[in-house]
PDB file of C-alpha atoms in Angstrom:
ATOM      1  CA  ALA P   1       5.545 -13.519 -22.424  1.00 80.00           C
ATOM      2  CA  GLN P   2       2.093 -14.823 -23.170  1.00 87.00           C
ATOM      3  CA  SER P   3       0.089 -15.152 -26.338  1.00 93.00           C
ATOM      4  CA  VAL P   4      -3.221 -16.603 -27.488  1.00 96.00           C
ATOM      5  CA  THR P   5      -4.199 -17.893 -30.907  1.00 96.00           C
ATOM      6  CA  GLN P   6      -7.819 -18.384 -31.825  1.00 97.00           C
ATOM      7  CA  LEU P   7      -8.225 -20.378 -35.013  1.00 92.00           C
ATOM      8  CA  GLY P   8     -11.139 -19.182 -37.081  1.00 91.00           C
ATOM      9  CA  SER P   9     -12.242 -15.584 -36.845  1.00 94.00           C
ATOM     10  CA  HIS P  10     -15.732 -16.634 -37.921  1.00 96.00           C
ATOM     11  CA  VAL P  11     -17.536 -19.889 -37.110  1.00 97.00           C
ATOM     12  CA  SER P  12     -21.047 -20.803 -38.226  1.00 97.00           C
ATOM     13  CA  VAL P  13     -23.022 -23.715 -36.828  1.00 97.00           C
ATOM     14  CA  SER P  14     -26.592 -24.830 -37.164  1.00 97.00           C
ATOM     15  CA  GLU P  15     -28.949 -24.489 -34.239  1.00 97.00           C
ATOM     16  CA  GLY P  16     -28.690 -27.674 -32.189  1.00 97.00           C
ATOM     17  CA  ALA P  17     -25.244 -28.588 -33.531  1.00 98.00           C
ATOM     18  CA  LEU P  18     -21.998 -28.853 -31.612  1.00 97.00           C
ATOM     19  CA  VAL P  19     -20.095 -25.644 -31.006  1.00 98.00           C
ATOM     20  CA  LEU P  20     -16.277 -25.876 -31.011  1.00 98.00           C
ATOM     21  CA  LEU P  21     -14.162 -22.743 -30.709  1.00 98.00           C
ATOM     22  CA  ARG P  22     -10.414 -23.288 -30.707  1.00 97.00           C
ATOM     23  CA  CYS P  23      -7.844 -21.613 -28.485  1.00 97.00           C
ATOM     24  CA  ASN P  24      -4.128 -22.279 -28.181  1.00 97.00           C
ATOM     25  CA  TYR P  25      -1.912 -20.400 -25.783  1.00 95.00           C
ATOM     26  CA  SER P  26       1.724 -19.771 -25.035  1.00 93.00           C
ATOM     27  CA  SER P  27       2.939 -19.061 -21.520  1.00 87.00           C
ATOM     28  CA  SER P  28       6.270 -19.307 -19.718  1.00 82.00           C
ATOM     29  CA  VAL P  29       4.548 -20.226 -16.443  1.00 84.00           C
ATOM     30  CA  PRO P  30       1.493 -22.344 -15.588  1.00 84.00           C
ATOM     31  CA  PRO P  31      -1.322 -20.317 -17.088  1.00 88.00           C
ATOM     32  CA  TYR P  32      -4.695 -19.190 -15.947  1.00 91.00           C
ATOM     33  CA  LEU P  33      -7.089 -19.464 -18.883  1.00 94.00           C
ATOM     34  CA  PHE P  34     -10.384 -17.726 -19.545  1.00 95.00           C
ATOM     35  CA  TRP P  35     -13.166 -17.553 -22.086  1.00 97.00           C
ATOM     36  CA  TYR P  36     -15.155 -14.338 -22.340  1.00 96.00           C
ATOM     37  CA  VAL P  37     -18.250 -13.626 -24.441  1.00 96.00           C
ATOM     38  CA  GLN P  38     -19.147 -10.238 -25.871  1.00 94.00           C
ATOM     39  CA  TYR P  39     -22.661  -9.558 -27.084  1.00 91.00           C
ATOM     40  CA  PRO P  40     -23.252  -6.571 -29.382  1.00 84.00           C
ATOM     41  CA  ASN P  41     -22.910  -3.254 -27.548  1.00 78.00           C
ATOM     42  CA  GLN P  42     -22.227  -5.001 -24.254  1.00 84.00           C
ATOM     43  CA  GLY P  43     -19.198  -5.544 -22.075  1.00 86.00           C
ATOM     44  CA  LEU P  44     -17.178  -8.732 -21.812  1.00 93.00           C
ATOM     45  CA  GLN P  45     -18.746 -11.437 -19.672  1.00 93.00           C
ATOM     46  CA  LEU P  46     -16.825 -14.350 -18.197  1.00 93.00           C
ATOM     47  CA  LEU P  47     -18.001 -17.736 -19.478  1.00 95.00           C
ATOM     48  CA  LEU P  48     -15.545 -19.935 -17.598  1.00 95.00           C
ATOM     49  CA  LYS P  49     -12.010 -20.110 -16.289  1.00 93.00           C
ATOM     50  CA  TYR P  50      -9.246 -22.576 -15.504  1.00 92.00           C
ATOM     51  CA  THR P  51      -6.776 -21.841 -12.727  1.00 89.00           C
ATOM     52  CA  THR P  52      -5.742 -25.082 -11.084  1.00 85.00           C
ATOM     53  CA  GLY P  53      -7.260 -28.482 -10.393  1.00 87.00           C
ATOM     54  CA  ALA P  54      -9.753 -30.202 -12.659  1.00 89.00           C
ATOM     55  CA  THR P  55      -8.859 -29.688 -16.295  1.00 90.00           C
ATOM     56  CA  LEU P  56     -12.449 -29.868 -17.555  1.00 95.00           C
ATOM     57  CA  VAL P  57     -14.248 -26.732 -16.478  1.00 95.00           C
ATOM     58  CA  LYS P  58     -17.911 -25.926 -16.852  1.00 96.00           C
ATOM     59  CA  GLY P  59     -19.254 -22.452 -17.331  1.00 95.00           C
ATOM     60  CA  ILE P  60     -22.456 -20.596 -17.846  1.00 94.00           C
ATOM     61  CA  ASN P  61     -24.991 -21.273 -20.594  1.00 93.00           C
ATOM     62  CA  GLY P  62     -23.896 -24.903 -21.048  1.00 96.00           C
ATOM     63  CA  PHE P  63     -20.357 -24.135 -22.208  1.00 97.00           C
ATOM     64  CA  GLU P  64     -17.326 -26.079 -21.095  1.00 97.00           C
ATOM     65  CA  ALA P  65     -13.616 -26.135 -21.900  1.00 97.00           C
ATOM     66  CA  GLU P  66     -10.768 -28.544 -21.311  1.00 95.00           C
ATOM     67  CA  PHE P  67      -7.229 -27.507 -20.431  1.00 95.00           C
ATOM     68  CA  LYS P  68      -4.753 -29.726 -22.266  1.00 95.00           C
ATOM     69  CA  LYS P  69      -1.223 -28.871 -21.213  1.00 92.00           C
ATOM     70  CA  SER P  70       0.413 -31.214 -23.730  1.00 93.00           C
ATOM     71  CA  GLU P  71      -1.418 -29.493 -26.569  1.00 94.00           C
ATOM     72  CA  THR P  72      -1.318 -25.991 -25.013  1.00 95.00           C
ATOM     73  CA  SER P  73      -5.012 -25.771 -25.795  1.00 96.00           C
ATOM     74  CA  PHE P  74      -8.185 -24.603 -24.108  1.00 97.00           C
ATOM     75  CA  HIS P  75     -10.953 -25.219 -26.631  1.00 98.00           C
ATOM     76  CA  LEU P  76     -14.516 -24.136 -25.862  1.00 98.00           C
ATOM     77  CA  THR P  77     -17.420 -26.465 -26.570  1.00 98.00           C
ATOM     78  CA  LYS P  78     -21.170 -26.644 -26.229  1.00 98.00           C
ATOM     79  CA  PRO P  79     -23.103 -29.770 -27.219  1.00 97.00           C
ATOM     80  CA  SER P  80     -26.091 -28.004 -28.737  1.00 97.00           C
ATOM     81  CA  ALA P  81     -26.031 -24.464 -30.116  1.00 97.00           C
ATOM     82  CA  HIS P  82     -28.814 -22.038 -29.375  1.00 96.00           C
ATOM     83  CA  MET P  83     -29.702 -18.897 -31.286  1.00 96.00           C
ATOM     84  CA  SER P  84     -28.805 -16.839 -28.220  1.00 95.00           C
ATOM     85  CA  ASP P  85     -25.195 -18.090 -28.417  1.00 96.00           C
ATOM     86  CA  ALA P  86     -24.492 -15.796 -31.373  1.00 96.00           C
ATOM     87  CA  ALA P  87     -21.759 -13.453 -30.141  1.00 96.00           C
ATOM     88  CA  GLU P  88     -18.007 -12.775 -30.175  1.00 96.00           C
ATOM     89  CA  TYR P  89     -15.914 -15.104 -28.042  1.00 98.00           C
ATOM     90  CA  PHE P  90     -12.477 -14.296 -26.670  1.00 97.00           C
ATOM     91  CA  CYS P  91      -9.935 -16.639 -25.153  1.00 97.00           C
ATOM     92  CA  ALA P  92      -7.478 -15.068 -22.700  1.00 96.00           C
ATOM     93  CA  VAL P  93      -4.475 -16.068 -20.614  1.00 94.00           C
ATOM     94  CA  SER P  94      -2.837 -14.621 -17.537  1.00 90.00           C
ATOM     95  CA  GLU P  95       0.193 -15.662 -15.542  1.00 80.00           C
ATOM     96  CA  GLY P  96      -1.850 -16.045 -12.407  1.00 71.00           C
ATOM     97  CA  PHE P  97      -1.697 -14.471  -9.016  1.00 68.00           C
ATOM     98  CA  GLY P  98       0.600 -11.467  -8.895  1.00 67.00           C
ATOM     99  CA  ASN P  99       0.384 -10.761 -12.611  1.00 65.00           C
ATOM    100  CA  GLU P 100      -3.267 -10.814 -13.462  1.00 82.00           C
ATOM    101  CA  LYS P 101      -3.269  -8.817 -16.683  1.00 90.00           C
ATOM    102  CA  LEU P 102      -5.033 -10.649 -19.463  1.00 94.00           C
ATOM    103  CA  THR P 103      -3.667 -11.343 -22.924  1.00 95.00           C
ATOM    104  CA  PHE P 104      -6.536 -11.898 -25.349  1.00 96.00           C
ATOM    105  CA  GLY P 105      -6.859 -13.653 -28.656  1.00 96.00           C
ATOM    106  CA  THR P 106      -8.339 -11.856 -31.631  1.00 96.00           C
ATOM    107  CA  GLY P 107     -11.758 -13.379 -31.071  1.00 97.00           C
ATOM    108  CA  THR P 108     -14.137 -15.709 -32.887  1.00 97.00           C
ATOM    109  CA  ARG P 109     -17.497 -14.506 -34.109  1.00 97.00           C
ATOM    110  CA  LEU P 110     -20.060 -17.281 -33.715  1.00 97.00           C
ATOM    111  CA  THR P 111     -23.087 -17.289 -36.009  1.00 97.00           C
ATOM    112  CA  ILE P 112     -25.987 -19.661 -35.444  1.00 97.00           C
ATOM    113  CA  ILE P 113     -27.893 -20.818 -38.506  1.00 97.00           C
ATOM    114  CA  PRO P 114     -31.606 -21.414 -37.865  1.00 95.00           C
TER     115      PRO P 114
ATOM    116  CA  GLY G  13     -24.652   0.399  -9.450  1.00 54.00           C
ATOM    117  CA  ALA G  14     -23.625  -3.216  -9.216  1.00 80.00           C
ATOM    118  CA  GLY G  15     -21.254  -3.317 -12.170  1.00 92.00           C
ATOM    119  CA  VAL G  16     -18.324  -1.414 -13.619  1.00 95.00           C
ATOM    120  CA  SER G  17     -19.442   1.804 -15.248  1.00 96.00           C
ATOM    121  CA  GLN G  18     -17.613   3.915 -17.799  1.00 97.00           C
ATOM    122  CA  THR G  19     -18.285   7.419 -19.007  1.00 97.00           C
ATOM    123  CA  PRO G  20     -18.797   8.693 -21.559  1.00 97.00           C
ATOM    124  CA  SER G  21     -20.089   5.781 -23.611  1.00 95.00           C
ATOM    125  CA  ASN G  22     -19.036   7.564 -26.775  1.00 97.00           C
ATOM    126  CA  LYS G  23     -16.502  10.329 -27.332  1.00 97.00           C
ATOM    127  CA  VAL G  24     -15.777  12.050 -30.621  1.00 98.00           C
ATOM    128  CA  THR G  25     -12.832  14.417 -30.726  1.00 97.00           C
ATOM    129  CA  GLU G  26     -10.534  16.063 -33.199  1.00 97.00           C
ATOM    130  CA  LYS G  27      -6.944  15.143 -33.834  1.00 97.00           C
ATOM    131  CA  GLY G  28      -4.651  16.897 -31.388  1.00 97.00           C
ATOM    132  CA  LYS G  29      -7.231  17.342 -28.638  1.00 98.00           C
ATOM    133  CA  TYR G  30      -7.048  16.067 -25.065  1.00 98.00           C
ATOM    134  CA  VAL G  31      -9.560  13.524 -23.731  1.00 98.00           C
ATOM    135  CA  GLU G  32     -10.371  11.947 -20.381  1.00 98.00           C
ATOM    136  CA  LEU G  33     -12.163   8.651 -19.971  1.00 98.00           C
ATOM    137  CA  ARG G  34     -13.617   7.668 -16.609  1.00 98.00           C
ATOM    138  CA  CYS G  35     -14.053   4.293 -14.951  1.00 98.00           C
ATOM    139  CA  ASP G  36     -16.066   3.530 -11.806  1.00 97.00           C
ATOM    140  CA  PRO G  37     -15.150   0.054 -10.563  1.00 96.00           C
ATOM    141  CA  ILE G  38     -17.279  -2.265  -8.476  1.00 94.00           C
ATOM    142  CA  SER G  39     -17.287  -1.085  -4.878  1.00 93.00           C
ATOM    143  CA  GLY G  40     -14.535  -2.742  -2.852  1.00 90.00           C
ATOM    144  CA  HIS G  41     -12.520  -3.878  -5.856  1.00 91.00           C
ATOM    145  CA  THR G  42      -8.927  -2.850  -5.280  1.00 90.00           C
ATOM    146  CA  ALA G  43      -7.573  -3.947  -8.654  1.00 92.00           C
ATOM    147  CA  LEU G  44      -8.434  -1.947 -11.773  1.00 95.00           C
ATOM    148  CA  TYR G  45      -7.367  -2.516 -15.370  1.00 96.00           C
ATOM    149  CA  TRP G  46      -7.566  -0.550 -18.598  1.00 98.00           C
ATOM    150  CA  TYR G  47      -7.611  -2.272 -21.977  1.00 98.00           C
ATOM    151  CA  ARG G  48      -7.969  -0.984 -25.528  1.00 98.00           C
ATOM    152  CA  GLN G  49      -9.924  -2.851 -28.192  1.00 95.00           C
ATOM    153  CA  SER G  50      -9.367  -1.861 -31.796  1.00 94.00           C
ATOM    154  CA  LEU G  51     -11.798  -2.893 -34.511  1.00 90.00           C
ATOM    155  CA  GLY G  52     -11.584  -6.609 -35.211  1.00 87.00           C
ATOM    156  CA  GLN G  53      -9.086  -7.243 -32.432  1.00 91.00           C
ATOM    157  CA  GLY G  54      -9.127  -8.577 -28.920  1.00 93.00           C
ATOM    158  CA  PRO G  55      -8.622  -6.220 -25.995  1.00 96.00           C
ATOM    159  CA  GLU G  56      -5.008  -5.177 -25.346  1.00 97.00           C
ATOM    160  CA  PHE G  57      -3.730  -4.450 -21.850  1.00 96.00           C
ATOM    161  CA  LEU G  58      -2.796  -0.863 -21.054  1.00 97.00           C
ATOM    162  CA  ILE G  59      -2.338  -0.429 -17.300  1.00 97.00           C
ATOM    163  CA  TYR G  60      -3.129  -2.111 -13.976  1.00 94.00           C
ATOM    164  CA  PHE G  61      -3.757  -0.397 -10.647  1.00 94.00           C
ATOM    165  CA  GLN G  62      -3.573  -1.999  -7.233  1.00 91.00           C
ATOM    166  CA  GLY G  63      -5.145   0.557  -4.958  1.00 91.00           C
ATOM    167  CA  THR G  64      -3.885   4.012  -5.860  1.00 93.00           C
ATOM    168  CA  GLY G  65      -0.659   2.951  -7.514  1.00 92.00           C
ATOM    169  CA  ALA G  66       0.029   1.741 -11.022  1.00 93.00           C
ATOM    170  CA  ALA G  67       1.417  -1.766 -10.542  1.00 90.00           C
ATOM    171  CA  ASP G  68       2.018  -2.357 -14.235  1.00 92.00           C
ATOM    172  CA  ASP G  69       1.884   0.301 -16.968  1.00 95.00           C
ATOM    173  CA  SER G  70       3.806  -1.683 -19.557  1.00 94.00           C
ATOM    174  CA  GLY G  71       0.921  -1.604 -22.013  1.00 95.00           C
ATOM    175  CA  LEU G  72       0.681   2.170 -22.383  1.00 97.00           C
ATOM    176  CA  PRO G  73       1.705   2.786 -26.011  1.00 96.00           C
ATOM    177  CA  ASN G  74       3.547   6.071 -25.453  1.00 95.00           C
ATOM    178  CA  ASP G  75       3.799   9.073 -23.148  1.00 95.00           C
ATOM    179  CA  ARG G  76       0.621  10.639 -24.531  1.00 97.00           C
ATOM    180  CA  PHE G  77      -1.293   8.115 -22.440  1.00 98.00           C
ATOM    181  CA  PHE G  78      -1.588   8.484 -18.687  1.00 97.00           C
ATOM    182  CA  ALA G  79      -3.928   7.107 -16.037  1.00 97.00           C
ATOM    183  CA  VAL G  80      -4.623   7.984 -12.418  1.00 97.00           C
ATOM    184  CA  ARG G  81      -6.557   6.539  -9.527  1.00 96.00           C
ATOM    185  CA  PRO G  82      -6.018   9.062  -6.730  1.00 95.00           C
ATOM    186  CA  GLU G  83      -8.343   7.596  -4.101  1.00 94.00           C
ATOM    187  CA  GLY G  84      -8.147   3.964  -5.048  1.00 91.00           C
ATOM    188  CA  SER G  85     -11.591   3.855  -6.584  1.00 94.00           C
ATOM    189  CA  VAL G  86     -12.451   5.877  -9.702  1.00 97.00           C
ATOM    190  CA  SER G  87      -9.813   5.921 -12.426  1.00 98.00           C
ATOM    191  CA  THR G  88      -9.292   8.316 -15.304  1.00 98.00           C
ATOM    192  CA  LEU G  89      -7.437   7.490 -18.500  1.00 98.00           C
ATOM    193  CA  LYS G  90      -6.004  10.599 -20.096  1.00 98.00           C
ATOM    194  CA  ILE G  91      -4.879  10.903 -23.689  1.00 98.00           C
ATOM    195  CA  GLN G  92      -2.993  13.980 -24.876  1.00 97.00           C
ATOM    196  CA  ARG G  93      -2.630  15.164 -28.466  1.00 97.00           C
ATOM    197  CA  THR G  94      -4.984  12.492 -29.751  1.00 98.00           C
ATOM    198  CA  GLU G  95      -4.228  10.804 -33.052  1.00 97.00           C
ATOM    199  CA  ARG G  96      -6.539   8.990 -35.446  1.00 96.00           C
ATOM    200  CA  GLY G  97      -4.857   5.727 -34.477  1.00 96.00           C
ATOM    201  CA  ASP G  98      -6.126   6.176 -30.918  1.00 97.00           C
ATOM    202  CA  SER G  99      -9.662   5.460 -32.125  1.00 97.00           C
ATOM    203  CA  ALA G 100     -10.827   2.324 -30.318  1.00 97.00           C
ATOM    204  CA  VAL G 101     -13.057   1.084 -27.532  1.00 96.00           C
ATOM    205  CA  TYR G 102     -11.415   1.620 -24.154  1.00 98.00           C
ATOM    206  CA  LEU G 103     -12.416  -0.997 -21.606  1.00 97.00           C
ATOM    207  CA  CYS G 104     -12.093  -0.886 -17.862  1.00 97.00           C
ATOM    208  CA  ALA G 105     -12.213  -3.913 -15.579  1.00 96.00           C
ATOM    209  CA  SER G 106     -12.026  -4.422 -11.839  1.00 94.00           C
ATOM    210  CA  ARG G 107     -11.226  -7.367  -9.621  1.00 91.00           C
ATOM    211  CA  SER G 108     -11.891  -8.041  -5.958  1.00 85.00           C
ATOM    212  CA  PRO G 109      -8.967  -8.395  -3.547  1.00 78.00           C
ATOM    213  CA  GLY G 110      -7.750 -11.615  -2.046  1.00 71.00           C
ATOM    214  CA  LEU G 111      -6.128 -14.846  -2.977  1.00 64.00           C
ATOM    215  CA  GLY G 112      -7.977 -16.875  -5.540  1.00 66.00           C
ATOM    216  CA  SER G 113      -9.847 -13.909  -6.894  1.00 68.00           C
ATOM    217  CA  ASN G 114      -8.968 -13.836 -10.558  1.00 77.00           C
ATOM    218  CA  GLU G 115     -12.111 -12.824 -12.420  1.00 86.00           C
ATOM    219  CA  GLN G 116     -12.052  -9.383 -13.963  1.00 91.00           C
ATOM    220  CA  PHE G 117     -15.418  -7.699 -14.371  1.00 92.00           C
ATOM    221  CA  PHE G 118     -15.596  -5.489 -17.428  1.00 94.00           C
ATOM    222  CA  GLY G 119     -17.460  -2.280 -18.060  1.00 95.00           C
ATOM    223  CA  PRO G 120     -19.292  -1.557 -21.319  1.00 93.00           C
ATOM    224  CA  GLY G 121     -16.437   0.541 -22.647  1.00 95.00           C
ATOM    225  CA  THR G 122     -15.960   4.018 -24.067  1.00 97.00           C
ATOM    226  CA  ARG G 123     -15.869   4.243 -27.837  1.00 96.00           C
ATOM    227  CA  LEU G 124     -13.343   6.929 -28.779  1.00 98.00           C
ATOM    228  CA  THR G 125     -13.353   8.328 -32.292  1.00 98.00           C
ATOM    229  CA  VAL G 126     -10.614  10.730 -33.327  1.00 97.00           C
ATOM    230  CA  LEU G 127     -11.436  12.658 -36.491  1.00 96.00           C
TER     231      LEU G 127
END
């Protein structure tokens, strides 16, 4: 069984400040990990993913995340927040090839303060 | 179109009625998923199709929910005897075939309201 915990349902940061959204997962097999972003009235869009290989992954819009097996974490960061980053962010896990269904966290709403 | 499309975008129905929600995946994508997103929650897995067959329907909450994909492309999620608790956004996603393909592309969803 898989599960995802996102700490902080709401996060506010000032424009230009560091963005840190936390994600911890539980999986009985080596996980595939994803971050999706959802803008108002739009579908989910993939920001980045980790499957195998390099543990620091870079995504779109300047976001990156690091897979830390020892901490079962996959936190999302961005060095400098932009107003356009305001959205809902979801962390998700799957058990990889052959069982690709995603288990999502409850989401973190990111607000950017001008 | 280039992306996953879902119709209708909004559906309002009365308790006890039957509804059908449609998903058109990206052309050539053999894998198709349905998820349900309740207010304030992340999406929850319902069912996964590989081609025409349901490979995993473990997320369907009960036998009022059923989904088909008769030709391996368009899928329809069917809900019988709707209940107020079925109100949610129903999301469809598709994925291309082949090893190493693990990104699911999501549609905009159908917002179902059961009165």
